[in-house]
Short mmCIF file of C-alpha atoms in Angstrom, two decimals:
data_model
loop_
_atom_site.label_atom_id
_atom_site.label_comp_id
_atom_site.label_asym_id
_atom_site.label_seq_id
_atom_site.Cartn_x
_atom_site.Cartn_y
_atom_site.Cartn_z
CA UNK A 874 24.35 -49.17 -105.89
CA UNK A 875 23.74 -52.25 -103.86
CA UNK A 876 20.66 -53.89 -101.93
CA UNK A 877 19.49 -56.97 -100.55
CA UNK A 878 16.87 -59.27 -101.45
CA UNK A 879 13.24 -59.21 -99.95
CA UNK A 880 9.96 -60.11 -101.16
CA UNK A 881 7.71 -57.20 -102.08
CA UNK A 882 5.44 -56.38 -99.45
CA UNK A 883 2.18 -55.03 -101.13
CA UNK A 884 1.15 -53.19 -98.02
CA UNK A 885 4.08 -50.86 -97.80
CA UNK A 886 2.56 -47.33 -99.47
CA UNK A 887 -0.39 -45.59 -99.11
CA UNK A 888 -3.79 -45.06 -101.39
CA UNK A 889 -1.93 -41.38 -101.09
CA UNK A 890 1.47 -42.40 -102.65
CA UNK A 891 -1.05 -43.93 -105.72
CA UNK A 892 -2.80 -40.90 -106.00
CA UNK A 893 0.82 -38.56 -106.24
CA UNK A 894 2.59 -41.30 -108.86
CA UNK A 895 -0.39 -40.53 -111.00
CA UNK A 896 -0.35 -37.48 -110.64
CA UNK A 897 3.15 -36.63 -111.04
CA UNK A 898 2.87 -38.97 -114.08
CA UNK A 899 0.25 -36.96 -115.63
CA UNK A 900 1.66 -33.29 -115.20
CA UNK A 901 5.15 -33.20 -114.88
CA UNK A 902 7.71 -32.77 -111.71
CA UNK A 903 7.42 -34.55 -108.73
CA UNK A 904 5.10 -32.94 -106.48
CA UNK A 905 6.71 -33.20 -103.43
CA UNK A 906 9.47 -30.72 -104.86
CA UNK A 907 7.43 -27.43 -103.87
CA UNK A 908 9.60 -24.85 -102.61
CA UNK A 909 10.85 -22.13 -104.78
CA UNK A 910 14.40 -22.94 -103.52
CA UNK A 911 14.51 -26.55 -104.72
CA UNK A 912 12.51 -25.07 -107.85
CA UNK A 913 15.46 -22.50 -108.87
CA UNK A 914 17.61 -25.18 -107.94
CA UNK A 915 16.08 -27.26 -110.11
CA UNK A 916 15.81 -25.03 -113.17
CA UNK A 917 19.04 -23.91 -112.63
CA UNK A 918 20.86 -27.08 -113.13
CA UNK A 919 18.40 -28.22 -115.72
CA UNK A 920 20.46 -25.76 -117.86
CA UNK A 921 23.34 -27.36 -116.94
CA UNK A 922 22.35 -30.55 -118.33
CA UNK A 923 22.67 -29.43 -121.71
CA UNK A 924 26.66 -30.16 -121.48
CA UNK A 925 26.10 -33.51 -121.99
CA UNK A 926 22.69 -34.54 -123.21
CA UNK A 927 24.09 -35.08 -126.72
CA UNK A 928 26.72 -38.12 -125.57
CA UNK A 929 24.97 -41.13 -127.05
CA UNK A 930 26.53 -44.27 -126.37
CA UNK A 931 26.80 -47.61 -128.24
CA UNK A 932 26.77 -51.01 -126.83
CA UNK A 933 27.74 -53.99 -129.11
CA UNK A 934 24.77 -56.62 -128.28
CA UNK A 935 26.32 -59.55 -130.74
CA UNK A 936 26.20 -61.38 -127.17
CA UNK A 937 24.27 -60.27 -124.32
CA UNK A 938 25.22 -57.52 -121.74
CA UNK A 939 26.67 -59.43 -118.53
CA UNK A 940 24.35 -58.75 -115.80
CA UNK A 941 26.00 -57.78 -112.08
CA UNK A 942 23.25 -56.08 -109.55
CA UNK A 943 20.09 -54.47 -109.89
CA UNK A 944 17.16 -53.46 -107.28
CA UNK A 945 14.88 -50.67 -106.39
CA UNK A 946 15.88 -47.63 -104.04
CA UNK A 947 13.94 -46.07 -101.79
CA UNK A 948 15.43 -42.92 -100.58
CA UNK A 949 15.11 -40.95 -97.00
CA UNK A 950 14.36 -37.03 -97.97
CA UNK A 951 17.86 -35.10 -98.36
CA UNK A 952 19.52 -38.69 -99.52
CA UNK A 953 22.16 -38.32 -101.86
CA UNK A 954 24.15 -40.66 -104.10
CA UNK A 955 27.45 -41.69 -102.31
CA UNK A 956 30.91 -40.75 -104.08
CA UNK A 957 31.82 -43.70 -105.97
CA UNK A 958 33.54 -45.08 -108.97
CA UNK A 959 32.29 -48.00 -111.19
CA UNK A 960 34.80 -50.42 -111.86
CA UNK A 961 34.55 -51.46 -115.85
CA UNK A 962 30.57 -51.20 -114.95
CA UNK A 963 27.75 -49.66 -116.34
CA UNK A 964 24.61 -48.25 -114.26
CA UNK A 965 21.69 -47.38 -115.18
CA UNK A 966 19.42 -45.33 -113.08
CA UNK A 967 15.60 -44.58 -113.95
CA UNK A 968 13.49 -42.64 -111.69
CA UNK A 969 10.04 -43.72 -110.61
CA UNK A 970 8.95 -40.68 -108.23
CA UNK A 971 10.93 -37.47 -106.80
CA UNK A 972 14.37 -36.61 -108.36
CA UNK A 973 17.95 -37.43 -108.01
CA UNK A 974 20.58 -34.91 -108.55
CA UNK A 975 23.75 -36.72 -109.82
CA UNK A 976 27.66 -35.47 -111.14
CA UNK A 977 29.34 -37.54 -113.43
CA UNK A 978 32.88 -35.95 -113.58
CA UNK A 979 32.50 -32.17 -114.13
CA UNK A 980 28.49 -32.35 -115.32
CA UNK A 981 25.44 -32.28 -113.09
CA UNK A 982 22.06 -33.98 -114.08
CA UNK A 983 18.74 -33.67 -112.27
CA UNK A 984 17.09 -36.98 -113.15
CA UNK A 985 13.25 -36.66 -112.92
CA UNK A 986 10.25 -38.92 -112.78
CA UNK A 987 10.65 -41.84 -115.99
CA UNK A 988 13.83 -40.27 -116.89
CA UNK A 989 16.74 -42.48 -117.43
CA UNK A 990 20.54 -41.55 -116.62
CA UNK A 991 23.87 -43.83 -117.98
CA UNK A 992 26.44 -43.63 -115.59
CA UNK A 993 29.64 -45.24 -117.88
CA UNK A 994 32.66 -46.93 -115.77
CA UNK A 995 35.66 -45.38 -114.47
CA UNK A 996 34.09 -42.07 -113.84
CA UNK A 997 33.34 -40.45 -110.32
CA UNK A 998 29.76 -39.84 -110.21
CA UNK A 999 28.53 -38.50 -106.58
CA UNK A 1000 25.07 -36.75 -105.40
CA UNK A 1001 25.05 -32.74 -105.03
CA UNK A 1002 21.87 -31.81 -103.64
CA UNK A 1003 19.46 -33.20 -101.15
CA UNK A 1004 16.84 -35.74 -103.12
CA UNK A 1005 12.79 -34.67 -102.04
CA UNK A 1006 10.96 -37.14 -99.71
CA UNK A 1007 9.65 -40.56 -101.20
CA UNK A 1008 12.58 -40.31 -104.14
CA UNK A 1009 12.48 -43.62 -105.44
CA UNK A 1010 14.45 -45.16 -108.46
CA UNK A 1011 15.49 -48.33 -110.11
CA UNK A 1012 18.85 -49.17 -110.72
CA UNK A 1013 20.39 -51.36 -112.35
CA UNK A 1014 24.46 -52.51 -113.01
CA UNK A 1015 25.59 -54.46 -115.87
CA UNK A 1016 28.83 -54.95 -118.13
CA UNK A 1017 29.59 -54.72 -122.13
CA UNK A 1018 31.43 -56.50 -124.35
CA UNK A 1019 31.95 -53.48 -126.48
CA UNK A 1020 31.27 -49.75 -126.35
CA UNK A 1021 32.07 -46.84 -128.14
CA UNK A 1022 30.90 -43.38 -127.22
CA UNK A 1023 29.60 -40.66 -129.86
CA UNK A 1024 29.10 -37.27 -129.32
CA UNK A 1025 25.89 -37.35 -131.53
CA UNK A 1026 22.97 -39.78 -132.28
CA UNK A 1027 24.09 -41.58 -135.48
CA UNK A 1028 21.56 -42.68 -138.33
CA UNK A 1029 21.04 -46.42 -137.20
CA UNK A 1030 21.60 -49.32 -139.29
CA UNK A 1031 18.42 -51.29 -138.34
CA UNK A 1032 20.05 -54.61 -138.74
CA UNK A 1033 23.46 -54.00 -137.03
CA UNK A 1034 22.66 -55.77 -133.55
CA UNK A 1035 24.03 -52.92 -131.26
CA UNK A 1036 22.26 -50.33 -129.14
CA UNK A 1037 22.37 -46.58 -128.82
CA UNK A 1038 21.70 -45.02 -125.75
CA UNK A 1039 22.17 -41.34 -124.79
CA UNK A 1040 23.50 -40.27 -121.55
CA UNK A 1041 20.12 -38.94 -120.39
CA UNK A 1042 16.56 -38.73 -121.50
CA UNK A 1043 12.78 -39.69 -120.84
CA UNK A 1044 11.18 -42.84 -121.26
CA UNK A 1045 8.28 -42.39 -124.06
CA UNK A 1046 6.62 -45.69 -122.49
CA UNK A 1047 7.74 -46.29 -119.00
CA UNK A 1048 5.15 -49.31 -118.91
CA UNK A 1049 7.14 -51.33 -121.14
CA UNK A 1050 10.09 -50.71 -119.63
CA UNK A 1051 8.83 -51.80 -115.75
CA UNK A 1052 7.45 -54.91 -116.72
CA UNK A 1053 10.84 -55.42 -118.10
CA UNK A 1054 12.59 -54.12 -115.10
CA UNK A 1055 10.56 -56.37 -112.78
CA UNK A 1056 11.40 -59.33 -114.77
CA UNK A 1057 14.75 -58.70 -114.04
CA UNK A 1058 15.00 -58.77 -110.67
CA UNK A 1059 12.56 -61.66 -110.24
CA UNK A 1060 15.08 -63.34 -112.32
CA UNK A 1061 17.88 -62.22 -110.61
CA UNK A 1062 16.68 -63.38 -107.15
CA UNK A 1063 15.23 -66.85 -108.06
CA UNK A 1064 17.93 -69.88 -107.11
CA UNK A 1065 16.04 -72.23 -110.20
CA UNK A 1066 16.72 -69.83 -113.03
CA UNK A 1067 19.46 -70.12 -115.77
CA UNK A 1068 22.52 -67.66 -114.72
CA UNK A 1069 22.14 -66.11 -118.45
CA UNK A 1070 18.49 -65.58 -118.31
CA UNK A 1071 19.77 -62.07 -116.21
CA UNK A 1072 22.14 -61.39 -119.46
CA UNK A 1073 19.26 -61.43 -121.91
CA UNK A 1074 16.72 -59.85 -119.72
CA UNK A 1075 19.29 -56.66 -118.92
CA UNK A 1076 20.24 -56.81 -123.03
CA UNK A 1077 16.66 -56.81 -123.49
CA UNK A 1078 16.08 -53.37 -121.42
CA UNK A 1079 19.15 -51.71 -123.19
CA UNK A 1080 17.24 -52.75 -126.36
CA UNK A 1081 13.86 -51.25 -125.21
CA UNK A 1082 15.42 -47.97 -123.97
CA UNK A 1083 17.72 -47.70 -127.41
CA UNK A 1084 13.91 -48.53 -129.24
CA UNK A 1085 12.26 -46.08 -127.52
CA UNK A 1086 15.30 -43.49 -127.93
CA UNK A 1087 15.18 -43.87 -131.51
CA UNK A 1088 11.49 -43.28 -131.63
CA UNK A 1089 12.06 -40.12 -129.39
CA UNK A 1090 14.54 -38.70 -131.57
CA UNK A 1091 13.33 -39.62 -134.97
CA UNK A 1092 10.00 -37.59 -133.89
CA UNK A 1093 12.49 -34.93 -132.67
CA UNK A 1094 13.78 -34.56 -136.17
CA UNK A 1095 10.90 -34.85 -137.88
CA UNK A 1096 9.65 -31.75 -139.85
CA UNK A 1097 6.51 -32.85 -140.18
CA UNK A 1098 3.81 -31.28 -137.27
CA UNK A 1099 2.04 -33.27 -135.42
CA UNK A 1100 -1.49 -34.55 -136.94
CA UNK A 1101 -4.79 -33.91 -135.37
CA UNK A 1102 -4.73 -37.66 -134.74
CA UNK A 1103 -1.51 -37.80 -132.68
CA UNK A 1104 -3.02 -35.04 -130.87
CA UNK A 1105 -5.60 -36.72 -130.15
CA UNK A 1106 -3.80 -40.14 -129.05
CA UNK A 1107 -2.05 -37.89 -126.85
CA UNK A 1108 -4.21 -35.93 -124.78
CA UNK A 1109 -6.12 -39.52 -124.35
CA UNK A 1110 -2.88 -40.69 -123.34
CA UNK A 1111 -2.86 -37.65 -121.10
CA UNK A 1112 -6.44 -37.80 -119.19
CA UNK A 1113 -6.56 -41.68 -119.66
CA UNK A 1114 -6.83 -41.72 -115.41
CA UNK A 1115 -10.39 -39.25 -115.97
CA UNK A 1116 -13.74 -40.61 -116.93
CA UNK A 1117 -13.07 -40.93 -120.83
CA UNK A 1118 -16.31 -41.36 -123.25
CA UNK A 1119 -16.16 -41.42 -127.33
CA UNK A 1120 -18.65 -38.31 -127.17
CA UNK A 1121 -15.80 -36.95 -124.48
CA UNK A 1122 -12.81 -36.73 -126.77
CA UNK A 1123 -15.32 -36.13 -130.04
CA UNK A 1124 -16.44 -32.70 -128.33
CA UNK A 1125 -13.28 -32.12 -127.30
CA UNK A 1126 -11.89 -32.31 -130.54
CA UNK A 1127 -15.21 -30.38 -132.32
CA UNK A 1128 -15.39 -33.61 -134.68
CA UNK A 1129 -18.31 -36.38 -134.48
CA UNK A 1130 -18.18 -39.64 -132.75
CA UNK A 1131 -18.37 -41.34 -136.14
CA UNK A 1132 -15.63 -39.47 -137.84
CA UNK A 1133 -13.26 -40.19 -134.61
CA UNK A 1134 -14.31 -44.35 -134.80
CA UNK A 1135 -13.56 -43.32 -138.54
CA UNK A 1136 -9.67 -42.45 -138.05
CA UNK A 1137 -9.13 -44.95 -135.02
CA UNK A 1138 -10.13 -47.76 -137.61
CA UNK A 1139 -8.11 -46.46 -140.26
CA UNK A 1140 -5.17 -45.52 -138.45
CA UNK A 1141 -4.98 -48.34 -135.67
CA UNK A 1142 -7.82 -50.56 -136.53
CA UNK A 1143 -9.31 -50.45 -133.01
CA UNK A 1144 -12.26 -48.35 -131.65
CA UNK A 1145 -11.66 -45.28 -129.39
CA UNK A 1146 -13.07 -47.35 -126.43
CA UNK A 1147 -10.54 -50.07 -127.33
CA UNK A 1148 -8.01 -47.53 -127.45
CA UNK A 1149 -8.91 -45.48 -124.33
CA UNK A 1150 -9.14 -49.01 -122.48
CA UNK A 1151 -5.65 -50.24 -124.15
CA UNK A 1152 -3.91 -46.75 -122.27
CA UNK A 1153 -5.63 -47.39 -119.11
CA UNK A 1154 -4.80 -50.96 -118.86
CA UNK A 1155 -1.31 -50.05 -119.61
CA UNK A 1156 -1.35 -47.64 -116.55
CA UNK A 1157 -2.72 -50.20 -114.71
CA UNK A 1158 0.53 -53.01 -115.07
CA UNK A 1159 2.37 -49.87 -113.68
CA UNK A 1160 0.68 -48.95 -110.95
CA UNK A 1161 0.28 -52.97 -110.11
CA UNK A 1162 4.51 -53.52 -110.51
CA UNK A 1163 5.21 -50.25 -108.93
CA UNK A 1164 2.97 -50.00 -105.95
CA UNK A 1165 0.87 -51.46 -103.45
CA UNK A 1166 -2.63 -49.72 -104.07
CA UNK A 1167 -5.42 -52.83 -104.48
CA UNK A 1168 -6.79 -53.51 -107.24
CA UNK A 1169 -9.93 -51.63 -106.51
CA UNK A 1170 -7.92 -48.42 -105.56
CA UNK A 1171 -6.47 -48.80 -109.00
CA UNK A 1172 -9.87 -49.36 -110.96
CA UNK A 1173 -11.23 -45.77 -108.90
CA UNK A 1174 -8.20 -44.44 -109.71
CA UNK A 1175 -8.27 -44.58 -113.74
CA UNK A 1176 -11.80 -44.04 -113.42
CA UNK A 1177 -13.20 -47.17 -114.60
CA UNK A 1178 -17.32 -47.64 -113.51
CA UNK A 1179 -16.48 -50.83 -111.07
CA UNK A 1180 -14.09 -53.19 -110.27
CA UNK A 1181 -15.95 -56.23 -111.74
CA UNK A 1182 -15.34 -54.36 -115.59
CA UNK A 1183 -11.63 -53.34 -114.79
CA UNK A 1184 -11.36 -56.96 -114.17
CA UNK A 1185 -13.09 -57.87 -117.50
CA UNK A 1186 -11.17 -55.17 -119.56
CA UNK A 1187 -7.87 -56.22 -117.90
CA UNK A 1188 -7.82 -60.01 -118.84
CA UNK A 1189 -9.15 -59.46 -122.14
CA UNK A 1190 -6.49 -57.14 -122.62
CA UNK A 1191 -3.54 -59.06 -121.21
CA UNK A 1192 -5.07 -62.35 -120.79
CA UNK A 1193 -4.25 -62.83 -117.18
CA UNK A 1194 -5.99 -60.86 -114.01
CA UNK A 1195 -4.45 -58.15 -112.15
CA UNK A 1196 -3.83 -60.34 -109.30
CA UNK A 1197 -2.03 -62.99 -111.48
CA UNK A 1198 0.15 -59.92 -113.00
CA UNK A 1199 1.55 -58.23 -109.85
CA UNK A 1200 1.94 -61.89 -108.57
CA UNK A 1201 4.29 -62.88 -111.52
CA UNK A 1202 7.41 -60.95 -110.61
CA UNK A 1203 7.12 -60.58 -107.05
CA UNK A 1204 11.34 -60.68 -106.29
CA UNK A 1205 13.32 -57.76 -105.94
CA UNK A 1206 16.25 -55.92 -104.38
CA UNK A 1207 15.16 -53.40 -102.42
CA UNK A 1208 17.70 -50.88 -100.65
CA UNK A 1209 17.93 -47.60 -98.72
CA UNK A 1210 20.61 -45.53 -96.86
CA UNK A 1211 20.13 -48.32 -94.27
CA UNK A 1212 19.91 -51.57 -95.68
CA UNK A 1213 23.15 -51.57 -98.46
CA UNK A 1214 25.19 -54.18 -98.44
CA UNK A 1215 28.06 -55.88 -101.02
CA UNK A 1216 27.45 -57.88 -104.04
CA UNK A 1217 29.92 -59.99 -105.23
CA UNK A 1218 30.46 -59.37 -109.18
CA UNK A 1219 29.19 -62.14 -111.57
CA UNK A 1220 31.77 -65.08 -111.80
CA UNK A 1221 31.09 -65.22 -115.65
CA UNK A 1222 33.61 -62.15 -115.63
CA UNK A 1223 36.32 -64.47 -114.70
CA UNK A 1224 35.75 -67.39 -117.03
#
């Protein structure tokens, strides 16, 4: 994937598109995809999938990734991903909204909202199906020093400086990963910043994807059920764009206010309004990186009472206000079926 370099324009999307991200964020699929064609379709090669879920791959990070291209892709409805081979390349491709239905070699992925797909080098990987209007996706190129791929995910040695990632799977916290991601290409596409700063930020993603992998499958494994407590996180986690009070989530949960402050101190050593507030602010620095709603439109849209406390929460949260945030990494690549032109690959290859 290629793209060019333009400021982000904060007026490009629509309260709308805001309203859809949140929504697709909170219950599933994208909701553009609505016919039952594209459904079967979908379903169908969902099963496919399986083939090669379990390929886990494992980058040596002794020295940082090398960094070639990244940028953000906004696709025209029925784009697909050209036929191409990666030469001694790695891409990564993480959807924000819609769905992208990529073959690597003989297997065929649907990659859905926050999921992430590892395309490895030397293998053809084209698009076989028609994406759904607004698709949009971050992508991202970069080379290894070393990699070996398993067909399982290994037990980790937690000191060993390397990085598993599987071929596909679903960000647990797709928050951390776009402030990341945004860091990136601001870095990438300012002239006063160190050539290696790219290297560690890209290293730096592989590590927060193989973090939140590990987490993912170590809760996969587990044997353990869930607690009431996690349950609780979760469906917070869940309505955290609703109006959310302490006597909300108590009833919910038949238990007392005082017996919920109870395990939120003793597990987390916050309140349930700090925690409700930490989720939503987290939403937030999505929303802010990801799109162009206001700050306002963001504040109605998670429900808080006004936009003078979403202000207040914000900055005591992250110490900064909103506009400050979204104003800190405002450099990208952005491309589409139009706009796609070459990148030259990074000289440090060559020295």
């Amino acid at each position: 994937m290629e793209g060019i370099f333009l400021f982000i324009n904060h007026s490009m999307t629509s309260f709308r598109f805001l309203c859809n991200r949140l929504q697709n964020r909170f219950y599933g699929f994208s909701t553009e995809v609505k016919t039952d064609k594209i459904k079967n379709n979908v379903d169908k090669t969902k099963l496919e999938v399986g083939k090669m879920t379990n390929k886990v791959y494992k980058f040596n990070l002794s020295q940082p990734a090398i960094f070639y291209k990244a940028g953000q892709y906004l696709a025209d409805t029925g784009w697909q991903h050209k036929d191409i081979i990666n030469h001694g390349d790695y891409e990564l491709f993480v959807v924000l909204k819609g769905a992208a239905y990529i073959q690597i070699g003989a297997d065929k992925f649907v990659v859905g909202p926050h999921e992430c797909l590892l395309i490895p080098p030397a293998v053809r990987h084209v698009g076989y199906q028609g994406s759904p209007a607004g698709t949009d996706y971050y992508w991202m190129h970069f080379y290894s020093q070393a990699n070996v791929p398993l067909d399982n995910f290994p037990v980790p040695d937690m000191h060993e400086p390397v990085a598993y990632l599987p071929q596909i799977f679903k960000l647990e916290n797709f928050e951390r990963f776009a402030l990341l991601m945004r860091q990136l290409l601001d870095s990438a596409n300012r002239s006063a910043t160190l050539e290696i700063t790219s290297n560690y930020l890209i290293s730096a993603i592989l590590i927060e994807l193989a973090n939140q992998y590990l987490s993912l499958s170590q809760k996969q494994q587990s044997t353990v059920p869930s607690t009431r407590f996690e349950l609780i996180k979760n469906w917070i986690r869940i309505h955290s764009h609703e109006p959310l009070t302490v006597q909300r989530v108590s009833e919910n949960f038949h238990i007392t206010p005082t017996y919920l402050a109870q395990i939120f101190r003793e597990r987390h050593q916050v309140t349930p309004v700090q925690f409700i507030n930490r989720v939503k602010i987290a939403q937030a620095q999505e929303l802010l990186l990801t799109t162009d709603a206001t700050i306002k439109q963001i504040a109605l849209e998670l429900s808080f009472r006004d936009e003078k406390y979403f202000l207040r929460v914000f900055k005591q949260q992250t110490g900064i206000t909103p506009s400050k945030f979204r104003n800190s990494y405002d450099k990208t690549y952005l491309n589409n079926p139009q706009v796609d032109p070459t990148i030259p690959k990074p000289a440090s290859l060559n020295r």
